[in-house]
mmCIF file with all atom_site columns, C-alpha atoms in Angstrom:
data_model
loop_
_atom_site.group_PDB
_atom_site.id
_atom_site.type_symbol
_atom_site.label_atom_id
_atom_site.label_alt_id
_atom_site.label_comp_id
_atom_site.label_asym_id
_atom_site.label_entity_id
_atom_site.label_seq_id
_atom_site.pdbx_PDB_ins_code
_atom_site.Cartn_x
_atom_site.Cartn_y
_atom_site.Cartn_z
_atom_site.occupancy
_atom_site.B_iso_or_equiv
_atom_site.pdbx_formal_charge
_atom_site.auth_seq_id
_atom_site.auth_comp_id
_atom_site.auth_asym_id
_atom_site.auth_atom_id
_atom_site.pdbx_PDB_model_num
ATOM 1   C CA . ASP A 1 1   ? 0.139   0.076  0.188   1.00 0.00 ? 1   ASP A CA 1
ATOM 2   C CA . VAL A 1 2   ? 1.320   3.387  -0.751  1.00 0.00 ? 2   VAL A CA 1
ATOM 3   C CA . LYS A 1 3   ? 2.525   5.924  1.878   1.00 0.00 ? 3   LYS A CA 1
ATOM 4   C CA . VAL A 1 4   ? 3.715   9.219  2.339   1.00 0.00 ? 4   VAL A CA 1
ATOM 5   C CA . THR A 1 5   ? 3.984   10.538 5.711   1.00 0.00 ? 5   THR A CA 1
ATOM 6   C CA . GLN A 1 6   ? 4.852   14.174 7.029   1.00 0.00 ? 6   GLN A CA 1
ATOM 7   C CA . SER A 1 7   ? 6.432   14.702 10.454  1.00 0.00 ? 7   SER A CA 1
ATOM 8   C CA . SER A 1 8   ? 3.698   16.961 12.184  1.00 0.00 ? 8   SER A CA 1
ATOM 9   C CA . ARG A 1 9   ? 0.190   17.018 11.842  1.00 0.00 ? 9   ARG A CA 1
ATOM 10  C CA . TYR A 1 10  ? -0.012  20.419 13.681  1.00 0.00 ? 10  TYR A CA 1
ATOM 11  C CA . LEU A 1 11  ? 2.828   22.653 14.195  1.00 0.00 ? 11  LEU A CA 1
ATOM 12  C CA . VAL A 1 12  ? 2.679   26.312 15.914  1.00 0.00 ? 12  VAL A CA 1
ATOM 13  C CA . LYS A 1 13  ? 5.727   28.440 15.301  1.00 0.00 ? 13  LYS A CA 1
ATOM 14  C CA . ARG A 1 14  ? 6.960   32.158 16.028  1.00 0.00 ? 14  ARG A CA 1
ATOM 15  C CA . THR A 1 15  ? 7.561   34.491 13.801  1.00 0.00 ? 15  THR A CA 1
ATOM 16  C CA . GLY A 1 16  ? 11.663  33.877 12.802  1.00 0.00 ? 16  GLY A CA 1
ATOM 17  C CA . GLU A 1 17  ? 11.977  30.900 14.259  1.00 0.00 ? 17  GLU A CA 1
ATOM 18  C CA . LYS A 1 18  ? 13.413  28.189 11.393  1.00 0.00 ? 18  LYS A CA 1
ATOM 19  C CA . VAL A 1 19  ? 11.032  25.586 10.266  1.00 0.00 ? 19  VAL A CA 1
ATOM 20  C CA . PHE A 1 20  ? 11.498  22.116 8.990   1.00 0.00 ? 20  PHE A CA 1
ATOM 21  C CA . LEU A 1 21  ? 8.746   20.102 7.438   1.00 0.00 ? 21  LEU A CA 1
ATOM 22  C CA . GLU A 1 22  ? 9.529   16.556 6.793   1.00 0.00 ? 22  GLU A CA 1
ATOM 23  C CA . CYS A 1 23  ? 8.125   14.311 4.512   1.00 0.00 ? 23  CYS A CA 1
ATOM 24  C CA . VAL A 1 24  ? 8.841   10.205 3.715   1.00 0.00 ? 24  VAL A CA 1
ATOM 25  C CA . GLN A 1 25  ? 7.739   8.043  0.850   1.00 0.00 ? 25  GLN A CA 1
ATOM 26  C CA . ASP A 1 26  ? 7.991   4.217  0.858   1.00 0.00 ? 26  ASP A CA 1
ATOM 27  C CA . MET A 1 27  ? 7.164   3.885  -2.876  1.00 0.00 ? 27  MET A CA 1
ATOM 28  C CA . ASP A 1 28  ? 10.717  4.493  -4.438  1.00 0.00 ? 28  ASP A CA 1
ATOM 29  C CA . HIS A 1 29  ? 9.213   7.166  -6.538  1.00 0.00 ? 29  HIS A CA 1
ATOM 30  C CA . GLU A 1 30  ? 11.839  9.736  -7.994  1.00 0.00 ? 30  GLU A CA 1
ATOM 31  C CA . ASN A 1 31  ? 9.602   12.965 -7.708  1.00 0.00 ? 31  ASN A CA 1
ATOM 32  C CA . MET A 1 32  ? 8.392   14.732 -4.663  1.00 0.00 ? 32  MET A CA 1
ATOM 33  C CA . PHE A 1 33  ? 6.762   17.924 -4.275  1.00 0.00 ? 33  PHE A CA 1
ATOM 34  C CA . TRP A 1 34  ? 5.758   20.801 -1.386  1.00 0.00 ? 34  TRP A CA 1
ATOM 35  C CA . TYR A 1 35  ? 2.382   22.121 -1.945  1.00 0.00 ? 35  TYR A CA 1
ATOM 36  C CA . ARG A 1 36  ? 0.456   24.835 0.208   1.00 0.00 ? 36  ARG A CA 1
ATOM 37  C CA . GLN A 1 37  ? -2.944  24.955 0.449   1.00 0.00 ? 37  GLN A CA 1
ATOM 38  C CA . ASP A 1 38  ? -4.963  27.917 1.281   1.00 0.00 ? 38  ASP A CA 1
ATOM 39  C CA . PRO A 1 39  ? -8.672  28.465 1.218   1.00 0.00 ? 39  PRO A CA 1
ATOM 40  C CA . GLY A 1 40  ? -9.773  29.769 -2.553  1.00 0.00 ? 40  GLY A CA 1
ATOM 41  C CA . LEU A 1 41  ? -6.389  28.926 -3.934  1.00 0.00 ? 41  LEU A CA 1
ATOM 42  C CA . GLY A 1 42  ? -6.242  25.153 -4.319  1.00 0.00 ? 42  GLY A CA 1
ATOM 43  C CA . LEU A 1 43  ? -3.031  24.037 -4.049  1.00 0.00 ? 43  LEU A CA 1
ATOM 44  C CA . ARG A 1 44  ? 0.156   26.072 -5.184  1.00 0.00 ? 44  ARG A CA 1
ATOM 45  C CA . LEU A 1 45  ? 3.697   24.378 -5.868  1.00 0.00 ? 45  LEU A CA 1
ATOM 46  C CA . ILE A 1 46  ? 6.450   25.519 -3.665  1.00 0.00 ? 46  ILE A CA 1
ATOM 47  C CA . TYR A 1 47  ? 9.250   23.054 -4.755  1.00 0.00 ? 47  TYR A CA 1
ATOM 48  C CA . PHE A 1 48  ? 9.942   19.511 -6.306  1.00 0.00 ? 48  PHE A CA 1
ATOM 49  C CA . SER A 1 49  ? 12.436  17.221 -6.989  1.00 0.00 ? 49  SER A CA 1
ATOM 50  C CA . TYR A 1 50  ? 13.132  14.774 -9.567  1.00 0.00 ? 50  TYR A CA 1
ATOM 51  C CA . ASP A 1 51  ? 15.954  13.022 -8.277  1.00 0.00 ? 51  ASP A CA 1
ATOM 52  C CA . VAL A 1 52  ? 18.496  13.088 -4.786  1.00 0.00 ? 52  VAL A CA 1
ATOM 53  C CA . LYS A 1 53  ? 19.877  16.224 -4.896  1.00 0.00 ? 53  LYS A CA 1
ATOM 54  C CA . MET A 1 54  ? 17.905  17.747 -7.849  1.00 0.00 ? 54  MET A CA 1
ATOM 55  C CA . LYS A 1 55  ? 15.385  20.085 -7.230  1.00 0.00 ? 55  LYS A CA 1
ATOM 56  C CA . GLU A 1 56  ? 13.381  22.908 -9.009  1.00 0.00 ? 56  GLU A CA 1
ATOM 57  C CA . LYS A 1 57  ? 11.384  26.072 -7.671  1.00 0.00 ? 57  LYS A CA 1
ATOM 58  C CA . GLY A 1 58  ? 7.520   25.834 -8.098  1.00 0.00 ? 58  GLY A CA 1
ATOM 59  C CA . ASP A 1 59  ? 5.201   28.677 -8.528  1.00 0.00 ? 59  ASP A CA 1
ATOM 60  C CA . ILE A 1 60  ? 5.749   29.797 -5.034  1.00 0.00 ? 60  ILE A CA 1
ATOM 61  C CA . PRO A 1 61  ? 9.435   29.162 -3.668  1.00 0.00 ? 61  PRO A CA 1
ATOM 62  C CA . GLU A 1 62  ? 9.711   32.700 -2.235  1.00 0.00 ? 62  GLU A CA 1
ATOM 63  C CA . GLY A 1 63  ? 10.656  31.961 1.805   1.00 0.00 ? 63  GLY A CA 1
ATOM 64  C CA . TYR A 1 64  ? 11.382  28.429 1.445   1.00 0.00 ? 64  TYR A CA 1
ATOM 65  C CA . SER A 1 65  ? 14.118  25.838 0.606   1.00 0.00 ? 65  SER A CA 1
ATOM 66  C CA . VAL A 1 66  ? 14.241  22.252 0.381   1.00 0.00 ? 66  VAL A CA 1
ATOM 67  C CA . SER A 1 67  ? 16.717  19.258 1.065   1.00 0.00 ? 67  SER A CA 1
ATOM 68  C CA . ARG A 1 68  ? 16.612  16.031 -0.609  1.00 0.00 ? 68  ARG A CA 1
ATOM 69  C CA . GLU A 1 69  ? 19.816  13.573 0.558   1.00 0.00 ? 69  GLU A CA 1
ATOM 70  C CA . LYS A 1 70  ? 17.995  10.608 0.359   1.00 0.00 ? 70  LYS A CA 1
ATOM 71  C CA . LYS A 1 71  ? 15.137  9.024  -2.461  1.00 0.00 ? 71  LYS A CA 1
ATOM 72  C CA . GLU A 1 72  ? 12.616  8.319  0.438   1.00 0.00 ? 72  GLU A CA 1
ATOM 73  C CA . ARG A 1 73  ? 12.894  11.981 2.035   1.00 0.00 ? 73  ARG A CA 1
ATOM 74  C CA . PHE A 1 74  ? 11.992  15.371 0.767   1.00 0.00 ? 74  PHE A CA 1
ATOM 75  C CA . SER A 1 75  ? 12.445  18.413 3.527   1.00 0.00 ? 75  SER A CA 1
ATOM 76  C CA . LEU A 1 76  ? 10.783  21.800 2.997   1.00 0.00 ? 76  LEU A CA 1
ATOM 77  C CA . ILE A 1 77  ? 12.660  24.412 5.141   1.00 0.00 ? 77  ILE A CA 1
ATOM 78  C CA . LEU A 1 78  ? 11.322  28.074 6.396   1.00 0.00 ? 78  LEU A CA 1
ATOM 79  C CA . GLU A 1 79  ? 14.528  29.713 6.630   1.00 0.00 ? 79  GLU A CA 1
ATOM 80  C CA . SER A 1 80  ? 12.653  32.423 8.647   1.00 0.00 ? 80  SER A CA 1
ATOM 81  C CA . ALA A 1 81  ? 8.853   31.801 9.174   1.00 0.00 ? 81  ALA A CA 1
ATOM 82  C CA . SER A 1 82  ? 6.519   34.859 8.764   1.00 0.00 ? 82  SER A CA 1
ATOM 83  C CA . THR A 1 83  ? 3.005   35.008 9.795   1.00 0.00 ? 83  THR A CA 1
ATOM 84  C CA . ASN A 1 84  ? 1.837   34.694 5.974   1.00 0.00 ? 84  ASN A CA 1
ATOM 85  C CA . GLN A 1 85  ? 3.407   31.061 5.642   1.00 0.00 ? 85  GLN A CA 1
ATOM 86  C CA . THR A 1 86  ? 0.796   30.113 8.143   1.00 0.00 ? 86  THR A CA 1
ATOM 87  C CA . SER A 1 87  ? -0.965  27.418 6.033   1.00 0.00 ? 87  SER A CA 1
ATOM 88  C CA . MET A 1 88  ? -1.484  23.891 5.170   1.00 0.00 ? 88  MET A CA 1
ATOM 89  C CA . TYR A 1 89  ? 1.553   22.152 3.676   1.00 0.00 ? 89  TYR A CA 1
ATOM 90  C CA . LEU A 1 90  ? 0.920   19.007 1.639   1.00 0.00 ? 90  LEU A CA 1
ATOM 91  C CA . CYS A 1 91  ? 3.614   16.644 -0.040  1.00 0.00 ? 91  CYS A CA 1
ATOM 92  C CA . ALA A 1 92  ? 3.410   14.117 -2.698  1.00 0.00 ? 92  ALA A CA 1
ATOM 93  C CA . SER A 1 93  ? 5.199   11.570 -4.692  1.00 0.00 ? 93  SER A CA 1
ATOM 94  C CA . THR A 1 94  ? 5.193   10.352 -7.701  1.00 0.00 ? 94  THR A CA 1
ATOM 95  C CA . PRO A 1 95  ? 7.143   7.372  -10.101 1.00 0.00 ? 95  PRO A CA 1
ATOM 96  C CA . GLY A 1 96  ? 9.205   9.159  -12.502 1.00 0.00 ? 96  GLY A CA 1
ATOM 97  C CA . GLY A 1 97  ? 9.925   8.687  -16.433 1.00 0.00 ? 97  GLY A CA 1
ATOM 98  C CA . ARG A 1 98  ? 7.286   8.111  -18.872 1.00 0.00 ? 98  ARG A CA 1
ATOM 99  C CA . MET A 1 99  ? 4.949   6.652  -16.418 1.00 0.00 ? 99  MET A CA 1
ATOM 100 C CA . ALA A 1 100 ? 5.147   9.714  -14.204 1.00 0.00 ? 100 ALA A CA 1
ATOM 101 C CA . TYR A 1 101 ? 1.222   10.156 -13.356 1.00 0.00 ? 101 TYR A CA 1
ATOM 102 C CA . GLU A 1 102 ? -1.239  10.680 -10.238 1.00 0.00 ? 102 GLU A CA 1
ATOM 103 C CA . GLN A 1 103 ? 0.330   12.057 -7.165  1.00 0.00 ? 103 GLN A CA 1
ATOM 104 C CA . TYR A 1 104 ? 0.067   10.226 -3.864  1.00 0.00 ? 104 TYR A CA 1
ATOM 105 C CA . PHE A 1 105 ? -0.510  12.831 -1.356  1.00 0.00 ? 105 PHE A CA 1
ATOM 106 C CA . GLY A 1 106 ? 0.461   12.746 2.487   1.00 0.00 ? 106 GLY A CA 1
ATOM 107 C CA . PRO A 1 107 ? -2.054  13.727 5.418   1.00 0.00 ? 107 PRO A CA 1
ATOM 108 C CA . GLY A 1 108 ? -0.549  17.730 5.712   1.00 0.00 ? 108 GLY A CA 1
ATOM 109 C CA . THR A 1 109 ? 0.965   19.855 8.344   1.00 0.00 ? 109 THR A CA 1
ATOM 110 C CA . ARG A 1 110 ? -1.050  22.480 9.186   1.00 0.00 ? 110 ARG A CA 1
ATOM 111 C CA . LEU A 1 111 ? 1.556   25.193 10.551  1.00 0.00 ? 111 LEU A CA 1
ATOM 112 C CA . THR A 1 112 ? 0.613   28.372 12.196  1.00 0.00 ? 112 THR A CA 1
ATOM 113 C CA . VAL A 1 113 ? 2.777   30.994 12.553  1.00 0.00 ? 113 VAL A CA 1
ATOM 114 C CA . THR A 1 114 ? 2.254   33.722 15.500  1.00 0.00 ? 114 THR A CA 1
ATOM 115 C CA . ALA B 2 1   ? 0.867   30.704 -18.203 1.00 0.00 ? 1   ALA B CA 1
ATOM 116 C CA . GLN B 2 2   ? -0.572  27.319 -17.783 1.00 0.00 ? 2   GLN B CA 1
ATOM 117 C CA . SER B 2 3   ? -3.659  27.464 -15.610 1.00 0.00 ? 3   SER B CA 1
ATOM 118 C CA . VAL B 2 4   ? -6.914  25.415 -14.200 1.00 0.00 ? 4   VAL B CA 1
ATOM 119 C CA . SER B 2 5   ? -9.940  27.509 -13.685 1.00 0.00 ? 5   SER B CA 1
ATOM 120 C CA . GLN B 2 6   ? -12.484 25.844 -11.408 1.00 0.00 ? 6   GLN B CA 1
ATOM 121 C CA . HIS B 2 7   ? -15.906 27.862 -12.008 1.00 0.00 ? 7   HIS B CA 1
ATOM 122 C CA . ASN B 2 8   ? -17.816 26.511 -9.082  1.00 0.00 ? 8   ASN B CA 1
ATOM 123 C CA . HIS B 2 9   ? -16.024 27.628 -5.619  1.00 0.00 ? 9   HIS B CA 1
ATOM 124 C CA . HIS B 2 10  ? -19.126 26.606 -2.833  1.00 0.00 ? 10  HIS B CA 1
ATOM 125 C CA . VAL B 2 11  ? -21.771 23.911 -4.265  1.00 0.00 ? 11  VAL B CA 1
ATOM 126 C CA . ILE B 2 12  ? -24.638 22.994 -1.662  1.00 0.00 ? 12  ILE B CA 1
ATOM 127 C CA . LEU B 2 13  ? -26.904 20.120 -2.866  1.00 0.00 ? 13  LEU B CA 1
ATOM 128 C CA . SER B 2 14  ? -29.215 18.154 -1.639  1.00 0.00 ? 14  SER B CA 1
ATOM 129 C CA . GLU B 2 15  ? -28.743 14.179 -1.343  1.00 0.00 ? 15  GLU B CA 1
ATOM 130 C CA . ALA B 2 16  ? -29.934 12.275 -5.100  1.00 0.00 ? 16  ALA B CA 1
ATOM 131 C CA . ALA B 2 17  ? -29.442 15.731 -6.789  1.00 0.00 ? 17  ALA B CA 1
ATOM 132 C CA . SER B 2 18  ? -27.063 15.256 -9.764  1.00 0.00 ? 18  SER B CA 1
ATOM 133 C CA . LEU B 2 19  ? -23.740 17.344 -9.682  1.00 0.00 ? 19  LEU B CA 1
ATOM 134 C CA . GLU B 2 20  ? -21.516 18.855 -12.362 1.00 0.00 ? 20  GLU B CA 1
ATOM 135 C CA . LEU B 2 21  ? -18.675 20.875 -11.447 1.00 0.00 ? 21  LEU B CA 1
ATOM 136 C CA . GLY B 2 22  ? -16.636 22.141 -14.272 1.00 0.00 ? 22  GLY B CA 1
ATOM 137 C CA . CYS B 2 23  ? -12.842 22.548 -14.750 1.00 0.00 ? 23  CYS B CA 1
ATOM 138 C CA . ASN B 2 24  ? -11.040 24.513 -17.559 1.00 0.00 ? 24  ASN B CA 1
ATOM 139 C CA . TYR B 2 25  ? -7.423  24.673 -18.603 1.00 0.00 ? 25  TYR B CA 1
ATOM 140 C CA . SER B 2 26  ? -5.287  26.958 -20.545 1.00 0.00 ? 26  SER B CA 1
ATOM 141 C CA . TYR B 2 27  ? -2.742  24.215 -22.036 1.00 0.00 ? 27  TYR B CA 1
ATOM 142 C CA . GLY B 2 28  ? -2.954  23.598 -25.527 1.00 0.00 ? 28  GLY B CA 1
ATOM 143 C CA . GLY B 2 29  ? -0.883  20.445 -26.236 1.00 0.00 ? 29  GLY B CA 1
ATOM 144 C CA . THR B 2 30  ? -1.387  16.551 -24.917 1.00 0.00 ? 30  THR B CA 1
ATOM 145 C CA . VAL B 2 31  ? -2.343  16.958 -21.375 1.00 0.00 ? 31  VAL B CA 1
ATOM 146 C CA . ASN B 2 32  ? -3.272  14.557 -18.672 1.00 0.00 ? 32  ASN B CA 1
ATOM 147 C CA . LEU B 2 33  ? -6.535  15.347 -16.593 1.00 0.00 ? 33  LEU B CA 1
ATOM 148 C CA . PHE B 2 34  ? -7.466  14.393 -13.165 1.00 0.00 ? 34  PHE B CA 1
ATOM 149 C CA . TRP B 2 35  ? -9.330  15.289 -10.208 1.00 0.00 ? 35  TRP B CA 1
ATOM 150 C CA . TYR B 2 36  ? -8.691  14.796 -6.990  1.00 0.00 ? 36  TYR B CA 1
ATOM 151 C CA . VAL B 2 37  ? -10.723 14.742 -3.841  1.00 0.00 ? 37  VAL B CA 1
ATOM 152 C CA . GLN B 2 38  ? -10.218 15.893 0.141   1.00 0.00 ? 38  GLN B CA 1
ATOM 153 C CA . TYR B 2 39  ? -13.164 14.312 2.321   1.00 0.00 ? 39  TYR B CA 1
ATOM 154 C CA . PRO B 2 40  ? -12.577 16.131 5.540   1.00 0.00 ? 40  PRO B CA 1
ATOM 155 C CA . GLY B 2 41  ? -10.117 15.364 7.814   1.00 0.00 ? 41  GLY B CA 1
ATOM 156 C CA . GLN B 2 42  ? -8.481  12.900 5.282   1.00 0.00 ? 42  GLN B CA 1
ATOM 157 C CA . HIS B 2 43  ? -5.388  12.647 2.454   1.00 0.00 ? 43  HIS B CA 1
ATOM 158 C CA . LEU B 2 44  ? -5.974  14.251 -1.021  1.00 0.00 ? 44  LEU B CA 1
ATOM 159 C CA . GLN B 2 45  ? -6.923  10.871 -3.123  1.00 0.00 ? 45  GLN B CA 1
ATOM 160 C CA . LEU B 2 46  ? -7.577  10.530 -6.718  1.00 0.00 ? 46  LEU B CA 1
ATOM 161 C CA . LEU B 2 47  ? -11.173 10.370 -8.112  1.00 0.00 ? 47  LEU B CA 1
ATOM 162 C CA . LEU B 2 48  ? -10.039 9.542  -11.702 1.00 0.00 ? 48  LEU B CA 1
ATOM 163 C CA . LYS B 2 49  ? -8.180  10.257 -14.396 1.00 0.00 ? 49  LYS B CA 1
ATOM 164 C CA . TYR B 2 50  ? -7.832  10.852 -18.310 1.00 0.00 ? 50  TYR B CA 1
ATOM 165 C CA . PHE B 2 51  ? -4.641  10.340 -20.186 1.00 0.00 ? 51  PHE B CA 1
ATOM 166 C CA . SER B 2 52  ? -5.831  8.759  -23.482 1.00 0.00 ? 52  SER B CA 1
ATOM 167 C CA . GLY B 2 53  ? -8.566  7.235  -25.186 1.00 0.00 ? 53  GLY B CA 1
ATOM 168 C CA . ASP B 2 54  ? -12.184 7.134  -24.562 1.00 0.00 ? 54  ASP B CA 1
ATOM 169 C CA . PRO B 2 55  ? -12.880 10.900 -23.507 1.00 0.00 ? 55  PRO B CA 1
ATOM 170 C CA . LEU B 2 56  ? -15.469 9.814  -20.802 1.00 0.00 ? 56  LEU B CA 1
ATOM 171 C CA . VAL B 2 57  ? -13.796 8.078  -17.724 1.00 0.00 ? 57  VAL B CA 1
ATOM 172 C CA . LYS B 2 58  ? -15.320 6.776  -15.059 1.00 0.00 ? 58  LYS B CA 1
ATOM 173 C CA . GLY B 2 59  ? -13.920 6.998  -11.275 1.00 0.00 ? 59  GLY B CA 1
ATOM 174 C CA . ILE B 2 60  ? -14.492 5.684  -8.062  1.00 0.00 ? 60  ILE B CA 1
ATOM 175 C CA . LYS B 2 61  ? -17.924 6.330  -6.124  1.00 0.00 ? 61  LYS B CA 1
ATOM 176 C CA . GLY B 2 62  ? -19.950 6.432  -8.818  1.00 0.00 ? 62  GLY B CA 1
ATOM 177 C CA . PHE B 2 63  ? -18.300 9.651  -10.149 1.00 0.00 ? 63  PHE B CA 1
ATOM 178 C CA . GLU B 2 64  ? -17.422 9.908  -14.122 1.00 0.00 ? 64  GLU B CA 1
ATOM 179 C CA . ALA B 2 65  ? -15.599 12.815 -16.393 1.00 0.00 ? 65  ALA B CA 1
ATOM 180 C CA . GLU B 2 66  ? -16.011 13.858 -19.465 1.00 0.00 ? 66  GLU B CA 1
ATOM 181 C CA . PHE B 2 67  ? -12.523 15.250 -21.339 1.00 0.00 ? 67  PHE B CA 1
ATOM 182 C CA . ILE B 2 68  ? -13.633 17.370 -24.374 1.00 0.00 ? 68  ILE B CA 1
ATOM 183 C CA . LYS B 2 69  ? -10.767 18.625 -26.147 1.00 0.00 ? 69  LYS B CA 1
ATOM 184 C CA . SER B 2 70  ? -12.245 21.594 -28.209 1.00 0.00 ? 70  SER B CA 1
ATOM 185 C CA . LYS B 2 71  ? -13.944 23.496 -24.827 1.00 0.00 ? 71  LYS B CA 1
ATOM 186 C CA . PHE B 2 72  ? -10.226 22.582 -22.973 1.00 0.00 ? 72  PHE B CA 1
ATOM 187 C CA . SER B 2 73  ? -12.826 21.501 -20.210 1.00 0.00 ? 73  SER B CA 1
ATOM 188 C CA . PHE B 2 74  ? -12.703 18.092 -17.755 1.00 0.00 ? 74  PHE B CA 1
ATOM 189 C CA . ASN B 2 75  ? -15.978 18.332 -16.189 1.00 0.00 ? 75  ASN B CA 1
ATOM 190 C CA . LEU B 2 76  ? -16.776 16.001 -13.409 1.00 0.00 ? 76  LEU B CA 1
ATOM 191 C CA . ARG B 2 77  ? -20.199 14.735 -13.074 1.00 0.00 ? 77  ARG B CA 1
ATOM 192 C CA . LYS B 2 78  ? -22.180 12.489 -10.602 1.00 0.00 ? 78  LYS B CA 1
ATOM 193 C CA . PRO B 2 79  ? -25.940 11.324 -11.426 1.00 0.00 ? 79  PRO B CA 1
ATOM 194 C CA . SER B 2 80  ? -27.016 10.946 -7.518  1.00 0.00 ? 80  SER B CA 1
ATOM 195 C CA . VAL B 2 81  ? -24.947 12.428 -4.789  1.00 0.00 ? 81  VAL B CA 1
ATOM 196 C CA . GLN B 2 82  ? -24.581 11.112 -1.321  1.00 0.00 ? 82  GLN B CA 1
ATOM 197 C CA . TRP B 2 83  ? -24.237 12.638 1.741   1.00 0.00 ? 83  TRP B CA 1
ATOM 198 C CA . SER B 2 84  ? -20.616 10.843 1.956   1.00 0.00 ? 84  SER B CA 1
ATOM 199 C CA . ASP B 2 85  ? -19.709 13.252 -1.164  1.00 0.00 ? 85  ASP B CA 1
ATOM 200 C CA . THR B 2 86  ? -19.122 16.018 0.701   1.00 0.00 ? 86  THR B CA 1
ATOM 201 C CA . ALA B 2 87  ? -15.855 17.004 0.948   1.00 0.00 ? 87  ALA B CA 1
ATOM 202 C CA . GLU B 2 88  ? -13.291 19.344 -1.602  1.00 0.00 ? 88  GLU B CA 1
ATOM 203 C CA . TYR B 2 89  ? -12.846 18.432 -5.424  1.00 0.00 ? 89  TYR B CA 1
ATOM 204 C CA . PHE B 2 90  ? -9.645  19.522 -7.490  1.00 0.00 ? 90  PHE B CA 1
ATOM 205 C CA . CYS B 2 91  ? -9.208  19.778 -10.805 1.00 0.00 ? 91  CYS B CA 1
ATOM 206 C CA . ALA B 2 92  ? -5.473  19.345 -12.189 1.00 0.00 ? 92  ALA B CA 1
ATOM 207 C CA . VAL B 2 93  ? -3.632  19.023 -15.063 1.00 0.00 ? 93  VAL B CA 1
ATOM 208 C CA . ASN B 2 94  ? -0.352  17.718 -16.451 1.00 0.00 ? 94  ASN B CA 1
ATOM 209 C CA . LYS B 2 95  ? 1.674   17.968 -19.646 1.00 0.00 ? 95  LYS B CA 1
ATOM 210 C CA . GLY B 2 96  ? 1.716   14.871 -21.563 1.00 0.00 ? 96  GLY B CA 1
ATOM 211 C CA . SER B 2 97  ? 5.077   15.162 -22.201 1.00 0.00 ? 97  SER B CA 1
ATOM 212 C CA . SER B 2 98  ? 6.137   15.896 -18.460 1.00 0.00 ? 98  SER B CA 1
ATOM 213 C CA . ASN B 2 99  ? 8.036   13.283 -16.891 1.00 0.00 ? 99  ASN B CA 1
ATOM 214 C CA . THR B 2 100 ? 8.410   14.789 -13.828 1.00 0.00 ? 100 THR B CA 1
ATOM 215 C CA . GLY B 2 101 ? 4.217   14.174 -12.731 1.00 0.00 ? 101 GLY B CA 1
ATOM 216 C CA . LYS B 2 102 ? 4.130   17.972 -12.349 1.00 0.00 ? 102 LYS B CA 1
ATOM 217 C CA . LEU B 2 103 ? 0.695   19.048 -11.722 1.00 0.00 ? 103 LEU B CA 1
ATOM 218 C CA . ILE B 2 104 ? -1.170  22.422 -12.077 1.00 0.00 ? 104 ILE B CA 1
ATOM 219 C CA . PHE B 2 105 ? -4.301  22.494 -9.705  1.00 0.00 ? 105 PHE B CA 1
ATOM 220 C CA . GLY B 2 106 ? -7.505  24.823 -9.864  1.00 0.00 ? 106 GLY B CA 1
ATOM 221 C CA . GLN B 2 107 ? -8.671  26.581 -6.692  1.00 0.00 ? 107 GLN B CA 1
ATOM 222 C CA . GLY B 2 108 ? -10.953 23.725 -5.415  1.00 0.00 ? 108 GLY B CA 1
ATOM 223 C CA . THR B 2 109 ? -14.630 23.435 -4.953  1.00 0.00 ? 109 THR B CA 1
ATOM 224 C CA . THR B 2 110 ? -16.247 22.592 -2.085  1.00 0.00 ? 110 THR B CA 1
ATOM 225 C CA . LEU B 2 111 ? -19.377 20.487 -2.450  1.00 0.00 ? 111 LEU B CA 1
ATOM 226 C CA . GLN B 2 112 ? -21.673 20.115 0.659   1.00 0.00 ? 112 GLN B CA 1
ATOM 227 C CA . VAL B 2 113 ? -24.534 17.572 0.239   1.00 0.00 ? 113 VAL B CA 1
ATOM 228 C CA . LYS B 2 114 ? -27.580 17.985 2.641   1.00 0.00 ? 114 LYS B CA 1
ATOM 229 C CA . PRO B 2 115 ? -29.038 15.087 3.823   1.00 0.00 ? 115 PRO B CA 1
#
């Protein structure tokens, strides 16, 4: 059974803190993604990675960075959290190559920055 | 820039009513199309997908969607909704040439079904 896990369901941080969100998939997928989900805006892609140590910016990368040191793990980093980064963060993965199709999602991390 | 537009942001229906949620995309090339659903408190999960072939695709729980290439649309339908269909629905598109699986999502439609 496909599984994507995220380190926390709920997180509360203070403005200026460095925040790490972790995502792990057990399906040996090449591609991994970080989105944020906000009401009325749908899912917006922050960053994605198509291989270990490889990453590309998505639509809203400002204020975020990522790390992928192992194939199964993709981390999202908020270098200095701000209140406008309060959101639901979703991680997803998908196989690589021409068979890339539906994404498998984790349960999400609801981050509140105060 | 490529975009995906869902026309209805919030839909309220009574049980047994028919459902149609609109989705239009702006990319002109070959596309793969998806509908995802997020039930309250649950993961986002795939409802159905279209890659090629019959433009009418059937998904889980009695949902179906029709790809109309000339209209750049992929509308979701269900003939008779149930209270358990209350959820948020997202349309998504990726380029047919993509091998990264990168998706562009619509804004989402919240469906509330009254018992």
